[in-house]
Coordinates of C-alpha atoms in Angstrom, one line a residue:
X1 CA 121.2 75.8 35.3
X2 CA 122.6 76.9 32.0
X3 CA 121.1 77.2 29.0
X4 CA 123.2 73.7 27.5
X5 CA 122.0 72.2 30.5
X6 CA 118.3 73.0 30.0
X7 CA 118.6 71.7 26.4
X8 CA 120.4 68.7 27.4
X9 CA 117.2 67.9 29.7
X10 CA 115.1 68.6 26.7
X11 CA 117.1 66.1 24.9
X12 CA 116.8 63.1 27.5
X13 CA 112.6 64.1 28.0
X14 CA 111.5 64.5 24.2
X15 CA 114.3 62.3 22.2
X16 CA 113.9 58.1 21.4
X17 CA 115.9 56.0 23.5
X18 CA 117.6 55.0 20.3
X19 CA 118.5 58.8 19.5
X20 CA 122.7 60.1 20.4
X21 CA 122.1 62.8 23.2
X22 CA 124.3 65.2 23.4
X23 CA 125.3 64.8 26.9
X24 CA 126.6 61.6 26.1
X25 CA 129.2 62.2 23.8
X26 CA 132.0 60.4 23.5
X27 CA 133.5 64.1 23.4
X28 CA 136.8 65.1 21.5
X29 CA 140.2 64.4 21.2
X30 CA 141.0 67.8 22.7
X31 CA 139.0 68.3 25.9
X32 CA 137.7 71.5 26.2
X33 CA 135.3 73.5 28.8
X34 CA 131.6 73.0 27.3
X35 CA 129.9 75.6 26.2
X36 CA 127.0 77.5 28.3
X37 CA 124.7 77.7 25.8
X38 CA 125.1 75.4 23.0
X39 CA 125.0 71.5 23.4
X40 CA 128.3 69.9 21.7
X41 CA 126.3 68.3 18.4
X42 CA 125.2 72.0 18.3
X43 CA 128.4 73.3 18.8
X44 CA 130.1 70.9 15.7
X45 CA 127.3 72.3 13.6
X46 CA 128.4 75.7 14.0
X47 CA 132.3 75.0 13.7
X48 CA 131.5 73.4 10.1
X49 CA 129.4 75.9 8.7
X50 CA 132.0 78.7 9.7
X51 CA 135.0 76.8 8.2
X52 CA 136.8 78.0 5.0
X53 CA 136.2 74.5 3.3
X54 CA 132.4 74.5 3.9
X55 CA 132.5 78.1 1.9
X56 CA 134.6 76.8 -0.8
X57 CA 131.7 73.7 -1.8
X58 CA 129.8 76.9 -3.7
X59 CA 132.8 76.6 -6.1
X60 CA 133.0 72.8 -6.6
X61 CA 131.4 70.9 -9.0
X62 CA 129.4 68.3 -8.0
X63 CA 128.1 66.6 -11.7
X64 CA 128.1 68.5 -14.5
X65 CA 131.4 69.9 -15.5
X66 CA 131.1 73.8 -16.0
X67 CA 127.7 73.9 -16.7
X68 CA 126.4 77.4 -18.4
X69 CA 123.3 78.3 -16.3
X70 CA 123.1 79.6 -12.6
X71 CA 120.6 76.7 -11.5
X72 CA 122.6 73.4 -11.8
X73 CA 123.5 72.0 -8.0
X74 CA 127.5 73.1 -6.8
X75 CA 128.4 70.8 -3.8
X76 CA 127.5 72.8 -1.7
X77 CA 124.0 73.3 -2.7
X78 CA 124.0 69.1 -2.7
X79 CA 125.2 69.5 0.9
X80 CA 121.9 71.7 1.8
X81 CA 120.0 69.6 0.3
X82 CA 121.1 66.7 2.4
X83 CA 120.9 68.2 5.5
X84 CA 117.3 69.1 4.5
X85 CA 116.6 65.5 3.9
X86 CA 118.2 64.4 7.2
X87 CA 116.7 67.4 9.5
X88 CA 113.4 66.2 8.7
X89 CA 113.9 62.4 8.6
X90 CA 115.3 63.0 12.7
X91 CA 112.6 65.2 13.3
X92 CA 110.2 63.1 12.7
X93 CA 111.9 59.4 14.4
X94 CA 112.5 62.7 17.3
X95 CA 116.6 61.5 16.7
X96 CA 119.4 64.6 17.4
X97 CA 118.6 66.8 14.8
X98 CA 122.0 68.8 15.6
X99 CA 124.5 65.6 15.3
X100 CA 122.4 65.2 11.4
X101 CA 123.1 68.1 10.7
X102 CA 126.6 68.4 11.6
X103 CA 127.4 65.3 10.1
X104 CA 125.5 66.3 6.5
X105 CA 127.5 69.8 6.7
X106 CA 130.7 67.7 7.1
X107 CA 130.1 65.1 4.9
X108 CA 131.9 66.5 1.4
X109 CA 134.0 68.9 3.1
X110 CA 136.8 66.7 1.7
X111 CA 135.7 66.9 -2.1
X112 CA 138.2 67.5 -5.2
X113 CA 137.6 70.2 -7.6
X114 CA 135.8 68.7 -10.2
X115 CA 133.6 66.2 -8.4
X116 CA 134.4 62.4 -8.5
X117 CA 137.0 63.0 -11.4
X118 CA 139.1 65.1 -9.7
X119 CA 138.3 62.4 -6.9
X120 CA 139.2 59.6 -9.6
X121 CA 142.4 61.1 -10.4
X122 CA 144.0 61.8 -7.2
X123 CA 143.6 58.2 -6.1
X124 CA 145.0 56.9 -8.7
X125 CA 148.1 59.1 -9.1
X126 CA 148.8 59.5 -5.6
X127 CA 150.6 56.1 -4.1
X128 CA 148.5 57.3 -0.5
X129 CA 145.7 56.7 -2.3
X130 CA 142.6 59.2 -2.0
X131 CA 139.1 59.2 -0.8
X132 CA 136.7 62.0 -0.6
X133 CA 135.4 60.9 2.8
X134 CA 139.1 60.0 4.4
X135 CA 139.9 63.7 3.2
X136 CA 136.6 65.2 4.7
X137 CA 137.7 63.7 8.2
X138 CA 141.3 65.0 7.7
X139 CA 139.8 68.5 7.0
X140 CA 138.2 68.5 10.2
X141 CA 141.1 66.7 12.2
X142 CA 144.0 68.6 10.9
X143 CA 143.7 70.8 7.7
X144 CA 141.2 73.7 9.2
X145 CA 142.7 76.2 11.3
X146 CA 146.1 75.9 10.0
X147 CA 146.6 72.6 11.2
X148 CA 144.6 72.6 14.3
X149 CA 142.0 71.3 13.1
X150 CA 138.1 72.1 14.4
X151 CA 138.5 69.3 17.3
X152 CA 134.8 68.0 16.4
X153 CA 133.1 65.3 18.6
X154 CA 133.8 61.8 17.9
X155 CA 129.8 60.7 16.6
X156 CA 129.7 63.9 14.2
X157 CA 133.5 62.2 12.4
X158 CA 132.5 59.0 12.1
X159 CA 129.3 60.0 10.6
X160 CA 131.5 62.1 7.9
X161 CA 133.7 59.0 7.4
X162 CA 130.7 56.3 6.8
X163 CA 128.4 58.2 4.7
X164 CA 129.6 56.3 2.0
X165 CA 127.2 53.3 0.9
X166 CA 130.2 50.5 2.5
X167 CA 130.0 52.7 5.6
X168 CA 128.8 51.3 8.6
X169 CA 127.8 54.4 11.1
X170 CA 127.5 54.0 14.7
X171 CA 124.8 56.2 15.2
X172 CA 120.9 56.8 13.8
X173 CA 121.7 60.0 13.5
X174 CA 125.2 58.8 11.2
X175 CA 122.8 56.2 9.1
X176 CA 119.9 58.9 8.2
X177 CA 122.7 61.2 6.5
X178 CA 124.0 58.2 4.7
X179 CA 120.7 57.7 2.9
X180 CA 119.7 60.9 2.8
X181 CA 123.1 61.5 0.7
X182 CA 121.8 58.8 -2.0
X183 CA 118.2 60.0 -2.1
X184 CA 119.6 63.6 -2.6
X185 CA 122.0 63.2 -5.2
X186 CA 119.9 60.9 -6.9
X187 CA 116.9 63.5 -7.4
X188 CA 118.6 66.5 -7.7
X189 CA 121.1 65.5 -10.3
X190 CA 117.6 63.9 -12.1
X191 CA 116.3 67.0 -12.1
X192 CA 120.0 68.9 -13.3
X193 CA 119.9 66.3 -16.5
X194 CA 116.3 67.1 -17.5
X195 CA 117.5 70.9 -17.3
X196 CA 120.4 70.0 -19.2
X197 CA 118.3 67.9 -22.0
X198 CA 119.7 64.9 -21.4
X199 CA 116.6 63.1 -21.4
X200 CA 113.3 64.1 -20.0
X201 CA 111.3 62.2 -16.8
X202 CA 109.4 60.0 -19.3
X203 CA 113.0 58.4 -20.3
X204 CA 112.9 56.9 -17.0
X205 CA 112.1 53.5 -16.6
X206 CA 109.1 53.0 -15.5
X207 CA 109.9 49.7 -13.0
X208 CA 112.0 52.4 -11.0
X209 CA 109.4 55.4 -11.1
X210 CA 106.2 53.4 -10.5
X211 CA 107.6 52.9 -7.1
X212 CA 109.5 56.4 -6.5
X213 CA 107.3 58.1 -8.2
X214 CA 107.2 60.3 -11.6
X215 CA 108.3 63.8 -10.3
X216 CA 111.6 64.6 -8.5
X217 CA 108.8 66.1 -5.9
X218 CA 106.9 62.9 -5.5
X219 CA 110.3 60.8 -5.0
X220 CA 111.8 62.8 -2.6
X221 CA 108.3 62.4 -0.6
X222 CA 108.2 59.2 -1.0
X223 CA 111.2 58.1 -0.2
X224 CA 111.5 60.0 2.9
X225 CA 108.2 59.0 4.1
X226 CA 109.3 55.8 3.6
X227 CA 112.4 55.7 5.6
X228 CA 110.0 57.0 8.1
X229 CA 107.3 54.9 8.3
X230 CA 109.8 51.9 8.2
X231 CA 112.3 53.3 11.1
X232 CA 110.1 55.1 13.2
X233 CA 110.8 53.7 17.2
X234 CA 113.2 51.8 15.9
X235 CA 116.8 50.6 16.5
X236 CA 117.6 51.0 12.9
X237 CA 117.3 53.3 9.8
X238 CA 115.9 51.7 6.6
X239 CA 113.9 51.3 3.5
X240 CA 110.9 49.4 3.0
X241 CA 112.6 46.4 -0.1
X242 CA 110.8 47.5 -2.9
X243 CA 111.6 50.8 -2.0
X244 CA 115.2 50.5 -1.9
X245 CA 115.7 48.2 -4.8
X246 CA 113.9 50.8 -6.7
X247 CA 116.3 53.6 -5.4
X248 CA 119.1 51.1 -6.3
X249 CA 117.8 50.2 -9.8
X250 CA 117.7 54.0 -10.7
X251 CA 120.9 55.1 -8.6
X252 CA 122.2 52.4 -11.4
X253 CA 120.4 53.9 -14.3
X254 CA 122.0 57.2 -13.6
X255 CA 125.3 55.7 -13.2
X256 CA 124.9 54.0 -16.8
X257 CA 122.6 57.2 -18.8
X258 CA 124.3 60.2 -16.9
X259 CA 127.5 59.7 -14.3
X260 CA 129.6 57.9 -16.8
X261 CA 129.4 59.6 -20.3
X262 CA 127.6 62.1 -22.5
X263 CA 127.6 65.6 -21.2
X264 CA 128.1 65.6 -17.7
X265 CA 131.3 63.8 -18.6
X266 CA 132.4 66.2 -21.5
X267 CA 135.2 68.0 -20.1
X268 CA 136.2 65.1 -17.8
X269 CA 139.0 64.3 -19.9
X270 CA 140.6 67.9 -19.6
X271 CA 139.5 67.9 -15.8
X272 CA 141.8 65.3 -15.1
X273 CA 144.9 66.2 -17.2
X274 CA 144.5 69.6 -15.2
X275 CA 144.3 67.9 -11.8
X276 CA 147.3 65.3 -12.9
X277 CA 149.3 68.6 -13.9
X278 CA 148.8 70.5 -10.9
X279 CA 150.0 67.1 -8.7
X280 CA 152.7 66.1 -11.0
X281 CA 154.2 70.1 -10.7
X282 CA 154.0 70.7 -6.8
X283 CA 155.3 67.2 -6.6
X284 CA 158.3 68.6 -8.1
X285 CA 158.2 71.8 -6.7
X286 CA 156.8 71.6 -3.3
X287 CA 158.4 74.5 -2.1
X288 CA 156.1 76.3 -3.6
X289 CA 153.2 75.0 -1.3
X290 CA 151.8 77.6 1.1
X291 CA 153.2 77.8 4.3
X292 CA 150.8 76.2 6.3
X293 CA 151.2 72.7 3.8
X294 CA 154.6 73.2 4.1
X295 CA 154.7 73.3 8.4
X296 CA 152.8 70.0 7.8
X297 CA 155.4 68.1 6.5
X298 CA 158.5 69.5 8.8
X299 CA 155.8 69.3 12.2
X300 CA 154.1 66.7 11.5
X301 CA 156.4 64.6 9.9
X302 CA 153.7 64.5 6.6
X303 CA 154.9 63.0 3.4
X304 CA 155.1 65.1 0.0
X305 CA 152.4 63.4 -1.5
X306 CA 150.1 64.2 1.6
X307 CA 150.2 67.4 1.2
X308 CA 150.2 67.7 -2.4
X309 CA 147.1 66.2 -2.3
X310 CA 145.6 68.0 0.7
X311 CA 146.6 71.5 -1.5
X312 CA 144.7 70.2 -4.5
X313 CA 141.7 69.0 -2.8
X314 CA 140.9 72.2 -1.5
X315 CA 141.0 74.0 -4.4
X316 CA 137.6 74.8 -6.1
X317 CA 137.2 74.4 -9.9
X318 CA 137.7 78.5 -10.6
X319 CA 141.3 78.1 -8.4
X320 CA 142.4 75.0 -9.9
X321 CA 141.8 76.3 -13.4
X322 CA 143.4 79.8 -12.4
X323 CA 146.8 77.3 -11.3
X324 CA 147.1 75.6 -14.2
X325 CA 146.9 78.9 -16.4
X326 CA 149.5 80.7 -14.2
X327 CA 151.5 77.5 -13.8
X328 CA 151.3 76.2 -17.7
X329 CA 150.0 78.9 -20.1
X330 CA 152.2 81.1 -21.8
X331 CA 151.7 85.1 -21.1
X332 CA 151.5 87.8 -23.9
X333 CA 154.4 89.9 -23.5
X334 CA 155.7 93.3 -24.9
X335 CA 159.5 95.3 -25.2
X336 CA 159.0 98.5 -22.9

């Protein structure tokens, strides 16, 4: 018996009967021979956190807009911190831990420079349309390994492609990273907006915090204990109502006091122009796409626009800005 198998038996002994064992995948679009030591879940874990686009989230903003200090979140450190959140919620409801992690890994792999404004933008230049999560499921289906994708497992992509809060994942595993992605962002970007002065924990209202809790630490106990206590050996992950309408109330709040104007919004403006530049230039100079974008479009028969966007939502913030200064602002020059 092989190592895989032997875990795959652990799996079926120790797991609920509502959890997604990894021995009954509904595999990949690529068959390949399984491993011998790693179960598949496993295996999609370790494909995304060795990708070049999981390495570029260190880059990429995820609120605040070049921030001056080393200790606001990146999106990548937001993608930890999910993938914290969801390791312990399976844990504890004994779900796969390895297909939650996987699919909190994956889940931004797809993100603009520039958070949801570079996000904004591309949509609504692009006549595709754009999505973060549509372009996180691309990235692992075709973008990665020039065009070969990483050939993840079918429950770890639709996971990535319903994180969203209209998403509708078809495992337990899928629905703890979709919460886990709200109670996350909500907290840490709290705690980024008190560092940044914005207002202090006592600004909070208190109809949200009574109920969370009045500490970033207390709400993130809270409401993963809750989650818990409400989905434990059972066919469903959710919140407890008073719970979640709180969580809603203040994912609201922050969406009024912080996502939408004053600092974190500053250079949102100049963000965008940049991001409309870049699109509107390869647009008419796609030639000048890397090879790799450029093999899309004669192999796979992508359009222009595709692409375009595909080159731009990889960039991070530093190699976005370095673009537009080589593609737009004027050099000093001197006579020899």
């Amino acid at each position: 018996m092989t190592v895989r198998e032997s875990l795959e038996r652990l799996e079926e002994q120790y797991l609920s009967p509502y959890a997604a064992l990894s021995s009954n995948t509904s595999g990949r679009d690529k068959p390949e021979p399984l491993c011998d030591i790693r179960p598949e879940y496993q295996r999609d874990r370790d494909r995304i956190l060795h990708c070049k686009a999981f390495r570029r989230l260190k880059h990429k903003t995820q609120v605040f807009l070049a921030p001056e200090g080393d200790h606001y979140r990146t999106r990548l450190t937001h993608t930890l911190e999910v993938a914290q959140i969801s390791r312990t919620i399976a844990k504890s409801l004994r779900l796969n831990e390895s297909l939650t992690e996987a699919i909190a890994l994956g889940h931004d792999l797809g993100h603009t420079p520039f958070g949801h404004s570079g996000e904004a933008v591309l949509d609504k230049i692009c006549d595709q349309g754009f999505s973060h999560y549509t372009q996180s499921v691309r990235v692992v289906e075709v973008l990665e390994k020039d065009g070969r994708g990483l050939n993840l497992t079918k429950e770890v992509r639709d996971g990535i492609l319903n994180h969203r809060t209209a998403g509708r994942p078809s495992t337990l595993e899928g629905c703890i990273v979709r919460l886990s992605d709200k109670i996350a962002y909500i907290n840490h970007d709290i705690d980024d907006a008190i560092r940044a002065k914005i207002f202090m924990e006592q600004d909070l209202p208190l109809k949200y915090t009574n109920v969370l809790g009045h500490s970033v630490r207390d709400r993130l106990n809270n409401m993963i204990y809750d989650i818990i206590q409400q989905s434990l050996d059972k066919p469903q992950i959710s919140m407890s109502p008073g719970m979640e309408e709180a969580m809603k109330g203040l994912r609201t709040w922050m969406f009024e006091n912080v996502y939408s104007g004053g600092i974190a919004k500053t250079e949102e403006g100049k963000a965008q122009q940049l991001v409309r530049a870049l699109y509107e230039y390869y647009m008419a100079h796609v030639e000048e796409l890397p090879q790799e974008y450029l093999r899309m479009m004669a192999d796979r028969k992508e359009t222009k626009a595709r692409v375009v966007c595909d080159y731009i939502a990889g960039m991070s913030d530093i190699y976005a800005i370095d673009k537009f200064e080589e593609l737009f602002v004027p050099k000093a020059w001197k006579i020899l």
